[in-house]
Coordinates of C-alpha atoms and ligand atoms in Angstrom, one line a residue:
Chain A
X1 CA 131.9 134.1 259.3
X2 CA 129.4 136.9 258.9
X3 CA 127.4 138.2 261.5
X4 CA 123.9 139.8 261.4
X5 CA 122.4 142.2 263.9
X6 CA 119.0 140.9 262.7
X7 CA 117.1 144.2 264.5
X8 CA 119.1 146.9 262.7
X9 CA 118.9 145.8 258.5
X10 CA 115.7 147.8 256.7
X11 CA 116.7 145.2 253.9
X12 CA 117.7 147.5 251.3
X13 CA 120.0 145.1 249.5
X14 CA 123.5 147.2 249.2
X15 CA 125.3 144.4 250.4
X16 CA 124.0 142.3 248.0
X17 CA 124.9 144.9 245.5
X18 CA 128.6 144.6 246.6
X19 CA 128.9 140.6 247.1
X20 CA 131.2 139.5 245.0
X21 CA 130.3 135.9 245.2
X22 CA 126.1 136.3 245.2
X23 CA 126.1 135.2 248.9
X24 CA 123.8 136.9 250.1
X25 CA 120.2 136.7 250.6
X26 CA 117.3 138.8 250.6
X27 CA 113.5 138.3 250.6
X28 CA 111.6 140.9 252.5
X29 CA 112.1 141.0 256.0
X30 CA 114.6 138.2 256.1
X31 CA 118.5 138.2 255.2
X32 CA 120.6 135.5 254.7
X33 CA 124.3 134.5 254.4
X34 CA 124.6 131.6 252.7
X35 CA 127.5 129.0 252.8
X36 CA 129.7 130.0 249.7
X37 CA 130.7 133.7 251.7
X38 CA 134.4 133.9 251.5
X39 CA 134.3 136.2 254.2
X40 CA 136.3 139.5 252.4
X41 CA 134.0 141.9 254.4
X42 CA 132.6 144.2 251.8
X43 CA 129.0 143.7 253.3
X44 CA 130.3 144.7 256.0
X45 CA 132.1 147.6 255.4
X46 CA 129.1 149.2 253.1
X47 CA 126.5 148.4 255.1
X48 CA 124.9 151.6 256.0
X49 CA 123.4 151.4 259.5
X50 CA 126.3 148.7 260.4
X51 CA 123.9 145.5 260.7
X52 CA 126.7 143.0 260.0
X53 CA 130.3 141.9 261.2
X54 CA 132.7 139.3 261.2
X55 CA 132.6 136.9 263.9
X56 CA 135.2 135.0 265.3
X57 CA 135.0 130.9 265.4
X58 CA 134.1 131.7 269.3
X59 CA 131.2 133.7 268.6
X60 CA 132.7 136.7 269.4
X61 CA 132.6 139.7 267.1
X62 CA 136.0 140.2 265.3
X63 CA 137.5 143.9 266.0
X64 CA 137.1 145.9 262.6
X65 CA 137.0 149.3 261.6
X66 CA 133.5 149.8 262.2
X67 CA 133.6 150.2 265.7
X68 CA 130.3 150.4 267.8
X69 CA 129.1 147.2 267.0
X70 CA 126.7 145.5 269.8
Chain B
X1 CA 98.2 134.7 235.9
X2 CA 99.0 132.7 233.1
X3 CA 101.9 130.3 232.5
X4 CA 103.4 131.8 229.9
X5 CA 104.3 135.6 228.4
X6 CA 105.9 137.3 225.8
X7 CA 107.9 139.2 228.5
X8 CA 108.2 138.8 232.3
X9 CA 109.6 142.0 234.2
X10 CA 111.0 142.0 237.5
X11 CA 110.6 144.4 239.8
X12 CA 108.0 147.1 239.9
X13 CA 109.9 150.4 240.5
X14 CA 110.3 153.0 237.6
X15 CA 112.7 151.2 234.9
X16 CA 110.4 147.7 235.4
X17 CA 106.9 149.9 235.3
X18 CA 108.1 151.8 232.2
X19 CA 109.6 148.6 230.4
X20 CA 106.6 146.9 231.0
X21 CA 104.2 149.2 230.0
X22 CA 106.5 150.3 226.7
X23 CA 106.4 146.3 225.8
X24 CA 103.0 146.1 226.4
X25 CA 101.9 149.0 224.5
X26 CA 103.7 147.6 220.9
X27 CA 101.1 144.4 221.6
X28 CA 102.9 142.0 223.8
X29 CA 101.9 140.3 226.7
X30 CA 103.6 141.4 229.6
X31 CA 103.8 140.6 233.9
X32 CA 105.3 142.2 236.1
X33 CA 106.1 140.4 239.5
X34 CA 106.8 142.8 242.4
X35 CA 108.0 140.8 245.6
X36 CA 106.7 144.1 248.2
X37 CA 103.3 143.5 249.1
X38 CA 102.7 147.2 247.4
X39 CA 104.4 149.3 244.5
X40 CA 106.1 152.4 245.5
X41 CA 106.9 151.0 249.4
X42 CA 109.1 151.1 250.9
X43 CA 110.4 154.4 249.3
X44 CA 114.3 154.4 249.1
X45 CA 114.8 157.7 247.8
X46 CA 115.6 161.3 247.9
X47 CA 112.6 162.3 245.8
X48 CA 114.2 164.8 243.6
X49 CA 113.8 165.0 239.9
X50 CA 114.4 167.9 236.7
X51 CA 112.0 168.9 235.4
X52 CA 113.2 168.2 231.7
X53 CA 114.4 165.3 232.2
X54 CA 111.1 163.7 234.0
X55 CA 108.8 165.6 230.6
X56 CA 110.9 163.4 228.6
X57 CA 110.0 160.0 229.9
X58 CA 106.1 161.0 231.3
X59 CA 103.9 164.1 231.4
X60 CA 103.9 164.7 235.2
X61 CA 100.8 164.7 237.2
X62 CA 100.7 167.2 240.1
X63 CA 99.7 164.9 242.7
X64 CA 103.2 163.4 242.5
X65 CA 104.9 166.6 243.5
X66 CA 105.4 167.9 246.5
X67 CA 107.3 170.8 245.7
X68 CA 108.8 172.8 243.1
X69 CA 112.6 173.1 243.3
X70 CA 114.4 176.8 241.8
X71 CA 117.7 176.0 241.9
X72 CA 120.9 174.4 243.5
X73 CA 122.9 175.5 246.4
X74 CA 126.3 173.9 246.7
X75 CA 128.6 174.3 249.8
X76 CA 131.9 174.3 250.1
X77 CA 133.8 172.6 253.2
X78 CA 133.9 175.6 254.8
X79 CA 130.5 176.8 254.2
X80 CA 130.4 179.0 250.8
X81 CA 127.7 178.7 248.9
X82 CA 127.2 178.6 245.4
X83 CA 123.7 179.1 243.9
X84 CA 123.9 177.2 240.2
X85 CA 122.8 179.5 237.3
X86 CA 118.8 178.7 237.5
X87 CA 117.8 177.5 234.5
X88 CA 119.6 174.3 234.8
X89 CA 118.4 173.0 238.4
X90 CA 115.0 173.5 238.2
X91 CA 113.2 169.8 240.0
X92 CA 110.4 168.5 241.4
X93 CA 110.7 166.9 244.9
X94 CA 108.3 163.6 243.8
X95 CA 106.4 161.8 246.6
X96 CA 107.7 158.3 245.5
X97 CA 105.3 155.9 246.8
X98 CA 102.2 158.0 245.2
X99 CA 105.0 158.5 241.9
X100 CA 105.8 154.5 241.7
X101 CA 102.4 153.3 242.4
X102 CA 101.1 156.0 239.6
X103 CA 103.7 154.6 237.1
X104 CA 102.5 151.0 237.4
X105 CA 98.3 151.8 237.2
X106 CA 99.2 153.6 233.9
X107 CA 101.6 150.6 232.7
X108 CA 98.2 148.1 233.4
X109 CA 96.1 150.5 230.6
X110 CA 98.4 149.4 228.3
X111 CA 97.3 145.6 229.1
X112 CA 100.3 144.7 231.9
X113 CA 99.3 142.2 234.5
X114 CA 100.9 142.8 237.5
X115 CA 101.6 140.3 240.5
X116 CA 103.1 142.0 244.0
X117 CA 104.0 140.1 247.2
X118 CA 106.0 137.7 244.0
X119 CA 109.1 137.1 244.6
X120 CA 111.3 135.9 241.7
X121 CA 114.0 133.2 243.5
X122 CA 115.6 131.9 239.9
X123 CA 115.5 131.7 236.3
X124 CA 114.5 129.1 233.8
X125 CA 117.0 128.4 231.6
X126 CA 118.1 125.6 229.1
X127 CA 121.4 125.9 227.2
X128 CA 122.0 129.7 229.2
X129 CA 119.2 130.9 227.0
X130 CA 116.6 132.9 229.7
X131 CA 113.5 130.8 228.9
X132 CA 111.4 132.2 232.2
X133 CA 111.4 132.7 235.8
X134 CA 110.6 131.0 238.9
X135 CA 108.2 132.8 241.9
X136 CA 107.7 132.1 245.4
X137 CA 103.7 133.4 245.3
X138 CA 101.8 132.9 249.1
X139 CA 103.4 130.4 250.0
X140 CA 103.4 128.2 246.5
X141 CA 106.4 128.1 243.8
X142 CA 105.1 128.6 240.0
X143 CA 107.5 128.7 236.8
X144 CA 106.7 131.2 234.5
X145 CA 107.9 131.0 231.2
X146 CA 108.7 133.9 228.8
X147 CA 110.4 135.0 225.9
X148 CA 112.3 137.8 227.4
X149 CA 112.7 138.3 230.9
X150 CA 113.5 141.9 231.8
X151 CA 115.4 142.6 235.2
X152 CA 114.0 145.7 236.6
X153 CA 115.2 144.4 240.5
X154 CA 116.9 147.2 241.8
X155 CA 120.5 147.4 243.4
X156 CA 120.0 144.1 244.9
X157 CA 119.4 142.9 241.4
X158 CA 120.1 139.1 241.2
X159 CA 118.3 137.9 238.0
X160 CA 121.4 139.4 235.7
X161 CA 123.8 137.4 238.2
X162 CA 121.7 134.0 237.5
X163 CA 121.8 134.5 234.2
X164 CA 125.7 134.6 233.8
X165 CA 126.5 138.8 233.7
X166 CA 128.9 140.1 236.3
X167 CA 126.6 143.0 237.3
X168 CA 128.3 143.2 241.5
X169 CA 129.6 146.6 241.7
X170 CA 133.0 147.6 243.1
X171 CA 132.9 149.0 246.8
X172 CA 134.3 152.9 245.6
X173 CA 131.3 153.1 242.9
X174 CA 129.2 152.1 245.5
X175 CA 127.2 154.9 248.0
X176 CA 126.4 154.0 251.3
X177 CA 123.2 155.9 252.3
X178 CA 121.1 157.2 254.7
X179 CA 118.1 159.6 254.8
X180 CA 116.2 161.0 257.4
X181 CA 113.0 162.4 256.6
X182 CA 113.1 165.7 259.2
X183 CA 110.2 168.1 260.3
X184 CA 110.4 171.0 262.5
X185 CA 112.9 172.6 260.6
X186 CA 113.6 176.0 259.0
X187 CA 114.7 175.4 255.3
X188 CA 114.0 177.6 252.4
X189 CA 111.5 175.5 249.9
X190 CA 112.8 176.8 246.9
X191 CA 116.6 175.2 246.8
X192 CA 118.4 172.1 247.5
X193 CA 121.2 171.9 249.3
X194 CA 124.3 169.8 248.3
X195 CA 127.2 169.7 250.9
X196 CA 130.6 168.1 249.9
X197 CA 133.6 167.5 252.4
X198 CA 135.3 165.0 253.9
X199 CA 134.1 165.6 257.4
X200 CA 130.7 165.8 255.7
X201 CA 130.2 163.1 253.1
X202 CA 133.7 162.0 251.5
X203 CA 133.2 160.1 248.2
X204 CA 129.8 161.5 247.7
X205 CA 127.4 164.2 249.2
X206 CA 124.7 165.3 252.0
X207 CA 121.7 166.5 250.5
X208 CA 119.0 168.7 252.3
X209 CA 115.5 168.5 249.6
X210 CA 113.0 170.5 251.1
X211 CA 109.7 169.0 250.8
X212 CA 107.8 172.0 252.3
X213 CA 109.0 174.8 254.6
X214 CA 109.3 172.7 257.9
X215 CA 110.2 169.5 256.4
X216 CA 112.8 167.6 254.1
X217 CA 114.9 164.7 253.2
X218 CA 118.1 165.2 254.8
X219 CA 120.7 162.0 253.3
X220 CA 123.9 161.4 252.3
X221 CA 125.8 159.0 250.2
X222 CA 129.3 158.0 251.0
X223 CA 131.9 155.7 248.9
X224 CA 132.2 152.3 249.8
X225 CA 136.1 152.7 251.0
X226 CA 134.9 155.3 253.0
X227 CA 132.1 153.6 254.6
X228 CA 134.7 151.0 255.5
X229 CA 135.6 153.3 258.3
X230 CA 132.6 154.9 259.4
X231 CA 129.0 154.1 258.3
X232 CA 126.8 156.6 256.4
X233 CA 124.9 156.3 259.7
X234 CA 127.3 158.5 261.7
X235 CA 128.3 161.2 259.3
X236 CA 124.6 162.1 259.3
X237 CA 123.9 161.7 262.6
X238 CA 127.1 164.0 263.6
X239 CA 125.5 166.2 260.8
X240 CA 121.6 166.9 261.9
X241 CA 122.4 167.0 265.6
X242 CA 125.0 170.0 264.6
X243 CA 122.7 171.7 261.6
X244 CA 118.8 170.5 263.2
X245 CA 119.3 170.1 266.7
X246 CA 115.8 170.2 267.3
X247 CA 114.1 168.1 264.1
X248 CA 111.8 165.2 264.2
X249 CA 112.4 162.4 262.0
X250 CA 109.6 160.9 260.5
X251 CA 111.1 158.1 258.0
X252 CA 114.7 156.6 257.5
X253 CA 115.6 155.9 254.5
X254 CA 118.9 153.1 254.3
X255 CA 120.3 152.5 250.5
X256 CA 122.7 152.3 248.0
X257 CA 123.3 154.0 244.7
X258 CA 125.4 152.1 242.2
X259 CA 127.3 155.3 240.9
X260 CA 129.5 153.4 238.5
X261 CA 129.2 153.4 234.5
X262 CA 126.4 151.4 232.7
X263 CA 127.5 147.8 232.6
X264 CA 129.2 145.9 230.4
X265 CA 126.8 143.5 229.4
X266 CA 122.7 144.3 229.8
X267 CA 121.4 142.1 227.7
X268 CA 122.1 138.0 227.2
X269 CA 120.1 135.5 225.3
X270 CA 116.4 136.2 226.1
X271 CA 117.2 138.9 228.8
X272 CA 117.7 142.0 229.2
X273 CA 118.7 144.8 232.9
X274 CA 117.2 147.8 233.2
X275 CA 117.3 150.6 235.9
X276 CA 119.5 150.2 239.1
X277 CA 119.9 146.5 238.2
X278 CA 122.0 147.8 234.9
X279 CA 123.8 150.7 236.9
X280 CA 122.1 153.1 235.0
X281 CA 122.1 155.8 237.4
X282 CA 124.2 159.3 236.8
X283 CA 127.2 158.2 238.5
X284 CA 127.6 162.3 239.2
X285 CA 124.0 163.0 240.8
X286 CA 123.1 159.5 242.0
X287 CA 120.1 160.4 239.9
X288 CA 118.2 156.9 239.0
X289 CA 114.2 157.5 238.1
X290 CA 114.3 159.3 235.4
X291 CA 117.6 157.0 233.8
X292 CA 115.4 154.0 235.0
X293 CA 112.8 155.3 233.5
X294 CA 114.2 156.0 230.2
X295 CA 116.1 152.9 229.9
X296 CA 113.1 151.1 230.5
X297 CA 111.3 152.6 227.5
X298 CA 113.8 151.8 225.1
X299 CA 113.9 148.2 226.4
X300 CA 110.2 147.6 226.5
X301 CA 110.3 148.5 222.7
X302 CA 112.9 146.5 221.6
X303 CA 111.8 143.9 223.7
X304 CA 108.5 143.8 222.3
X305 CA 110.0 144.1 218.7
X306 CA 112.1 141.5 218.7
X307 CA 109.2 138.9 220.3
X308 CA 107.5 139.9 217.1
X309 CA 110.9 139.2 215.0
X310 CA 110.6 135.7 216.7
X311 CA 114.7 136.7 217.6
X312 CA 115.1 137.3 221.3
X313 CA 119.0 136.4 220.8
X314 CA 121.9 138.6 222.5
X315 CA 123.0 140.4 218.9
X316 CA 119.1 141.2 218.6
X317 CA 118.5 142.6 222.1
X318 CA 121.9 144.7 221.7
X319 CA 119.8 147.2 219.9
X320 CA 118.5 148.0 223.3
X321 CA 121.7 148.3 224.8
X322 CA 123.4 150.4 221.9
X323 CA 120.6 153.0 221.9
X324 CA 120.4 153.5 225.7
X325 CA 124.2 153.9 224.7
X326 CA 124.0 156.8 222.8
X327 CA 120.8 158.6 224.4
X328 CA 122.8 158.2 228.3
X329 CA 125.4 155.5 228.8
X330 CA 128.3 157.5 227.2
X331 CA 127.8 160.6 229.0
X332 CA 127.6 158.0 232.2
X333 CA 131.2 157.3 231.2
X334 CA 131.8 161.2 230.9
X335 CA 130.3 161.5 234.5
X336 CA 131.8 158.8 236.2
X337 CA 135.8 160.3 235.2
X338 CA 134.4 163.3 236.5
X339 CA 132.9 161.8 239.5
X340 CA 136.6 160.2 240.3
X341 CA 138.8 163.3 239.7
X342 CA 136.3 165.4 242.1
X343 CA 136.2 163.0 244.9
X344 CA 139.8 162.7 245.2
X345 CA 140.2 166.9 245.9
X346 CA 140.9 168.0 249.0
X347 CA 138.9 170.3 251.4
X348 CA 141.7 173.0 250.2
X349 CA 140.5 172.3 247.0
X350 CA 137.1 172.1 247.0
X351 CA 137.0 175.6 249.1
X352 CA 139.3 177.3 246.2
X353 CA 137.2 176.0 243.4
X354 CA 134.2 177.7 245.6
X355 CA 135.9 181.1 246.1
X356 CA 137.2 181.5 242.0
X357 CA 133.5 180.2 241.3
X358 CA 131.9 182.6 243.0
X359 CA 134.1 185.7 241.5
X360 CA 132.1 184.7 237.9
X361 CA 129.0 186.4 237.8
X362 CA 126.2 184.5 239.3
X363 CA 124.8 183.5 235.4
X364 CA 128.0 182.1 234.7
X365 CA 128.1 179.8 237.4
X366 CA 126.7 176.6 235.3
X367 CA 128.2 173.4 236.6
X368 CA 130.3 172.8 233.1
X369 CA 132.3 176.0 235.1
X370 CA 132.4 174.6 238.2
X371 CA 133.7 171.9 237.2
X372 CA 136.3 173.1 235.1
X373 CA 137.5 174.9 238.3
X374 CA 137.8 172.1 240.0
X375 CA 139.6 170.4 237.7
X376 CA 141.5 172.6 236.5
X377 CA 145.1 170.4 237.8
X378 CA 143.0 167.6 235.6
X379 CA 143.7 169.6 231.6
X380 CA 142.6 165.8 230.3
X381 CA 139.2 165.7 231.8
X382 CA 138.6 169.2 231.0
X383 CA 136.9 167.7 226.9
X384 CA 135.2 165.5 228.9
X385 CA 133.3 168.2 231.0
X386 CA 132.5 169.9 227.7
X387 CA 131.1 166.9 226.4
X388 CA 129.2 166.1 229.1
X389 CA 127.6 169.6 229.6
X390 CA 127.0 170.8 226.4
Ligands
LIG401 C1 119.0 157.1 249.6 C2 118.7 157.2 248.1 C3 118.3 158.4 247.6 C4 118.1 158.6 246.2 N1 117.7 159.8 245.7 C5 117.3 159.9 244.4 C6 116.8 161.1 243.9 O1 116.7 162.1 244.6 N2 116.5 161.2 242.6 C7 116.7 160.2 241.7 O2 116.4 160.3 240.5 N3 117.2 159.0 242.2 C8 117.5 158.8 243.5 N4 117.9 157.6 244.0 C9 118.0 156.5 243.0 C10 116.7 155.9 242.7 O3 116.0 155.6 243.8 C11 116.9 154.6 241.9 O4 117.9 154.8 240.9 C12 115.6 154.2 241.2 O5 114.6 153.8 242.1 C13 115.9 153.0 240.3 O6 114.7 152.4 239.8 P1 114.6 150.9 239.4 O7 113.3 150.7 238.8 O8 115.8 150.5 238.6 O9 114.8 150.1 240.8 P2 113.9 150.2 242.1 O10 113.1 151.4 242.2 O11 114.8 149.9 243.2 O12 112.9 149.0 241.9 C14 113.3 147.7 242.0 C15 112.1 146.8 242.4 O13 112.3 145.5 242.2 C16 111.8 144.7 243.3 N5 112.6 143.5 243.4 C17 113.9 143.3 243.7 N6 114.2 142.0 243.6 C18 113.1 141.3 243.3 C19 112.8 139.9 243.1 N7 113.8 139.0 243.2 N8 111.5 139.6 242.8 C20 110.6 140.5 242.6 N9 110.8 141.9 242.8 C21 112.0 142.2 243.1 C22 112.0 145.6 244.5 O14 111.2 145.3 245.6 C23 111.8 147.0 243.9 O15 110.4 147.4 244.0 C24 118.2 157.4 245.3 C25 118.5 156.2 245.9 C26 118.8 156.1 247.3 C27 119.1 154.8 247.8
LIG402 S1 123.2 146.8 253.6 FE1 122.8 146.5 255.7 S2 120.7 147.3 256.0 FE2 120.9 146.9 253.8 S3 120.2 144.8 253.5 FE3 122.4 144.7 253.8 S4 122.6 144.3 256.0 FE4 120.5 145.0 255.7
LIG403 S1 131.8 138.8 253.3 FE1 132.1 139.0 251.1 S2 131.5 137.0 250.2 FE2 130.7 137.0 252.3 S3 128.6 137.8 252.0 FE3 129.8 139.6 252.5 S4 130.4 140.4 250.5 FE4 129.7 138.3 250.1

C-alpha cells in the first residue's frame, strides 16, 4: 500500500505523470490513492520532496531507498 | 456557461490559452475550464524563455519580463565554464503568473469564455468518440458537451488517459524537480547558469536564472531512476547550502518535466493533447511554454477547421498532429537520442568535453560543437546533432 505524508505534497501531479495504472488522484489540495495501485513504487521513487512510501500491512513504513522518511 | 461548445479546452496554462484563443479566433465557440481558483498560480516553473522562439508564438509585452538573459554558462563537474557563443542563448526570464494570466485575457478578445476553480473529473463519451466533459464547479457537477475537447492539463494530464491514449511517461524521461526561488544572493544578471554532474543533478541539470542581481530561481531536474535513490529535494539542498549559504528562499517550486519524445498518439476521435499533457516539451532543455504554446496554435486551428468541416474524426484531427510534427516533434526525437547519449557520460567525460570545448575560440563554441564533443565515442548520433542544430 501507498503511503502519503499529507503535509509535504505541493500537489504538482508528477506522480500522476508516472502511474502506470491512472491510480492516482489529484484535485487541488487533496491527493488520492485509489484502490487499483499495484503497488510498483514509481510515485514513490519520483516524487520530488519524498511525500509518499510504501507501507507495510502493519502500518509501518516499508524500508526503501529513499531514506529519511517520517 | 452554456451546455454546449464547439471546443472545450482543459487547462489554462500556455498550450490550453493559446489553443483556445487560436480556435476561437477562426469563429468557434470555445471554454476553457481551469480547476486553480486563478490562471498563472501556482507558477511551476523556471521562467526562462528565447527570445526567438517566444516572437514566434506572441509579440512579448515587457511587463512579463523580468530580465533579459545574454547568454549561457555551462559547467563542467569540476567547475569549467563554458559561455555559449551569444547569439543563440539570448532569453527572457518571464514572471509566469503575470505571463499565464496575460495569455488567457488576450485568448477572451478572441470570444473564449473561461471558467477557473472547474475541475474536469471525466469525459463524455459514446462509442470512444470524445462527445464532452464532465466538471465538478462549487460544489455542483455539470456535463458539458463539445465537439472537440482539447487537453491542455499539464503533466498530470488525465483527460488523454480517459479517453483511451497511453500518455504515462516512463520514470528515466521523467525529471524530478525542485526550485527554490533565492534572494540575497550575488549572481551576475546577464547569464544562466547550467550545472551538469552526477554529484549535482545526474540525468538532468541545476539551473541558476537570475531574475535581478540579488535574486533567482535556483532548480534542478533529475531522472526518474535517479530520483529513485535520492529526491530532487536533497541534491539541491546539498547544493545552495554549499554555493548560497546565506540566501533566502522566497518560493519552492516542486515539478516534473516530461522530457520524452512527443507521443504517439495526440489526437483520437473528437480529441486532441496539447502542451505537457502531449509531452511536447524539448526533451534536451526541459523547455515547455513556448512548445506548449506553439502546439497549441496549430491545434486551435485545426480544431476549429475541422468543426467547420463537420469531421472531428481521428484521420481529420491528424493534420494537427502531422504539422506539429514537422514544425517540432521530429527534432524532439533528434533531442531526446541526444539527451540519452549525454546523460549516460561520465564526470570524466563531461570534464574532457569541457576542456577540448573551451580550446575552440569562444564564437565557435555553439552547442551543435559541444555536443559533437561529447559525443564524439557516439559517430551515429553525430547526423542527428547536425540535424537538430542546423
Ligand atoms: C520546475 C520546472 C521548471 C521549468 N522551467 C521551464 C523554463 O524555464 N522554461 C520553459 O519553457 N519551460 C519550463 N518548464 C516547463 C513548463 O512549465 C511547461 O512545459 C509548461 O507550463 C507547459 O504548459 P501547458 O499549458 O502544457 O501546461 P501547464 O502550464 O502545466 O498548464 C496545465 C493547466 O491545466 C490545469 N489542469 C490540470 N488538470 C486539470 C483538470 N482535470 N481540470 C481543469 N484544469 C486542469 C492545471 O491547473 C494547469 O493550470 C518547467 C517545468 C518545471 C516543473
Ligand atoms: S509528486 Fe509528490 S509532491 Fe507532487 S503531487 Fe505527487 S506526492 Fe505530491
Ligand atoms: S505505486 Fe505504482 S500503481 Fe500505485 S499509485 Fe504509485 S505509480 Fe500508481
Amino acid at each position: 500500500m501507498i503511503g502519503i505524508i499529507n503535509d509535504r505534497c505541493d500537489f504538482c501531479g508528477t506522480c500522476v505523470a508516472v502511474c502506470p495504472v491512472d491510480a492516482i488522484e489529484l484535485f487541488e489540495a487533496r491527493i488520492k490513492i485509489l484502490d487499483h495501485c499495484t503497488d510498483c513504487m514509481l510515485c514513490v521513487w519520483i516524487c520530488p520532496v519524498e511525500t509518499l512510501a510504501a507501507i507495510e500491512q502493519n502500518g509501518t513504513i516499508k524500508n526503501n531507498e529513499v531514506a529519511s522518511l517520517g | 456557461m452554456r451546455s454546449q461548445y464547439d471546443c472545450v479546452v482543459v487547462g489554462g496554462g500556455p498550450g490550453g490559452a493559446w489553443a483556445a484563443k487560436h480556435a476561437a479566433a477562426q469563429g468557434a465557440s470555445v471554454l476553457l475550464l481551469e480547476k486553480d481558483r486563478e490562471v498563472g498560480i501556482p507558477v511551476r516553473c523556471a521562467e526562462a524563455v528565447g527570445i526567438a522562439g517566444l516572437k514566434a508564438v506572441v509579440e512579448p509585452q515587457s511587463r512579463w519580463i523580468s530580465n533579459v538573459i545574454e547568454g549561457a554558462v555551462l559547467v563542467s563537474p569540476e567547475g569549467k565554464e563554458v559561455l555559449l557563443a551569444s547569439d543563440t542563448a539570448q532569453g527572457y526570464m518571464l514572471d509566469r503568473k503575470i505571463f499565464d494570466y496575460d495569455l488567457v485575457r488576450i485568448a477572451t478578445e478572441s470570444g473564449v469564455e473561461v471558467l477557473t476553480k472547474a475541475y474536469v473529473y471525466g469525459l463524455i463519451k459514446q462509442n470512444n468518440i470524445v462527445m464532452g466533459v464532465r466538471v465538478q464547479h462549487m460544489g455542483a457537477r455539470h456535463d458539458i458537451l463539445a465537439k472537440i475537447v482539447i487537453g491542455a492539463d499539464g503533466v498530470e494530464s488525465r483527460v488523454g488517459r480517459w479517453a483511451g491514449l497511453k500518455t504515462n511517461i516512463k520514470l528515466n524521461d521523467m525529471e524530478s524537480c525542485l526550485q527554490m526561488t533565492l534572494s540575497n544572493i550575488n549572481v551576475d544578471p546577464r547569464y544562466i547558469y547550467l550545472y551538469f554532474g552526477q554529484e549535482v543533478a545526474p540525468g538532468g541539470y541545476l539551473w541558476v536564472f537570475p531574475k535581478g542581481e540579488n535574486q533567482a530561481n535556483v532548480g534542478l531536474g533529475i531522472a526518474g531512476t535517479f530520483a529513485r535513490y535520492k529526491s530532487a529535494q536533497k541534491y539541491l539542498k546539498e547544493f545552495v547550502d554549499r554555493q548560497f549559504p546565506h540566501a533566502a528562499v522566497l518560493y519552492t517550486v516542486v515539478g516534473g518535466v516530461p522530457c520524452a519524445p512527443t507521443l504517439k498518439k495526440i489526437v483520437s476521435d473528437g480529441l486532441m493533447l496539447v502542451g505537457d499533457a502531449a509531452h511536447q516539451v524539448n526533451p534536451m532543455s526541459g523547455g515547455g511554454i513556448v512548445t506548449a504554446m506553439l502546439a497549441g496554435k496549430i491545434a486551435g486551428k485545426v480544431a476549429a477547421e475541422a468543426v467547420q468541416a463537420g469531421d472531428v474524426g481521428t484521420d481529420r484531427l491528424m493534420r494537427y498532429a502531422e504539422s506539429w510534427h514537422r514544425a517540432e516533434g521530429k527534432n524532439h526525437e533528434r533531442f531526446h537520442k541526444i539527451k540519452q547519449a549525454v546523460y549516460k557520460l561520465s564526470d570524466a567525460d563531461l570534464n574532457k568535453t569541457a576542456e577540448s570545448v573551451l580550446r575552440l575560440a569562444p564564437e565557435k563554441r555553439t552547442l551543435s560543437n559541444i555536443f559533437r564533443a561529447a559525443l564524439i565515442k557516439h559517430p551515429a548520433l553525430i547526423f542527428d546533432v547536425v540535424k537538430a542544430f542546423v
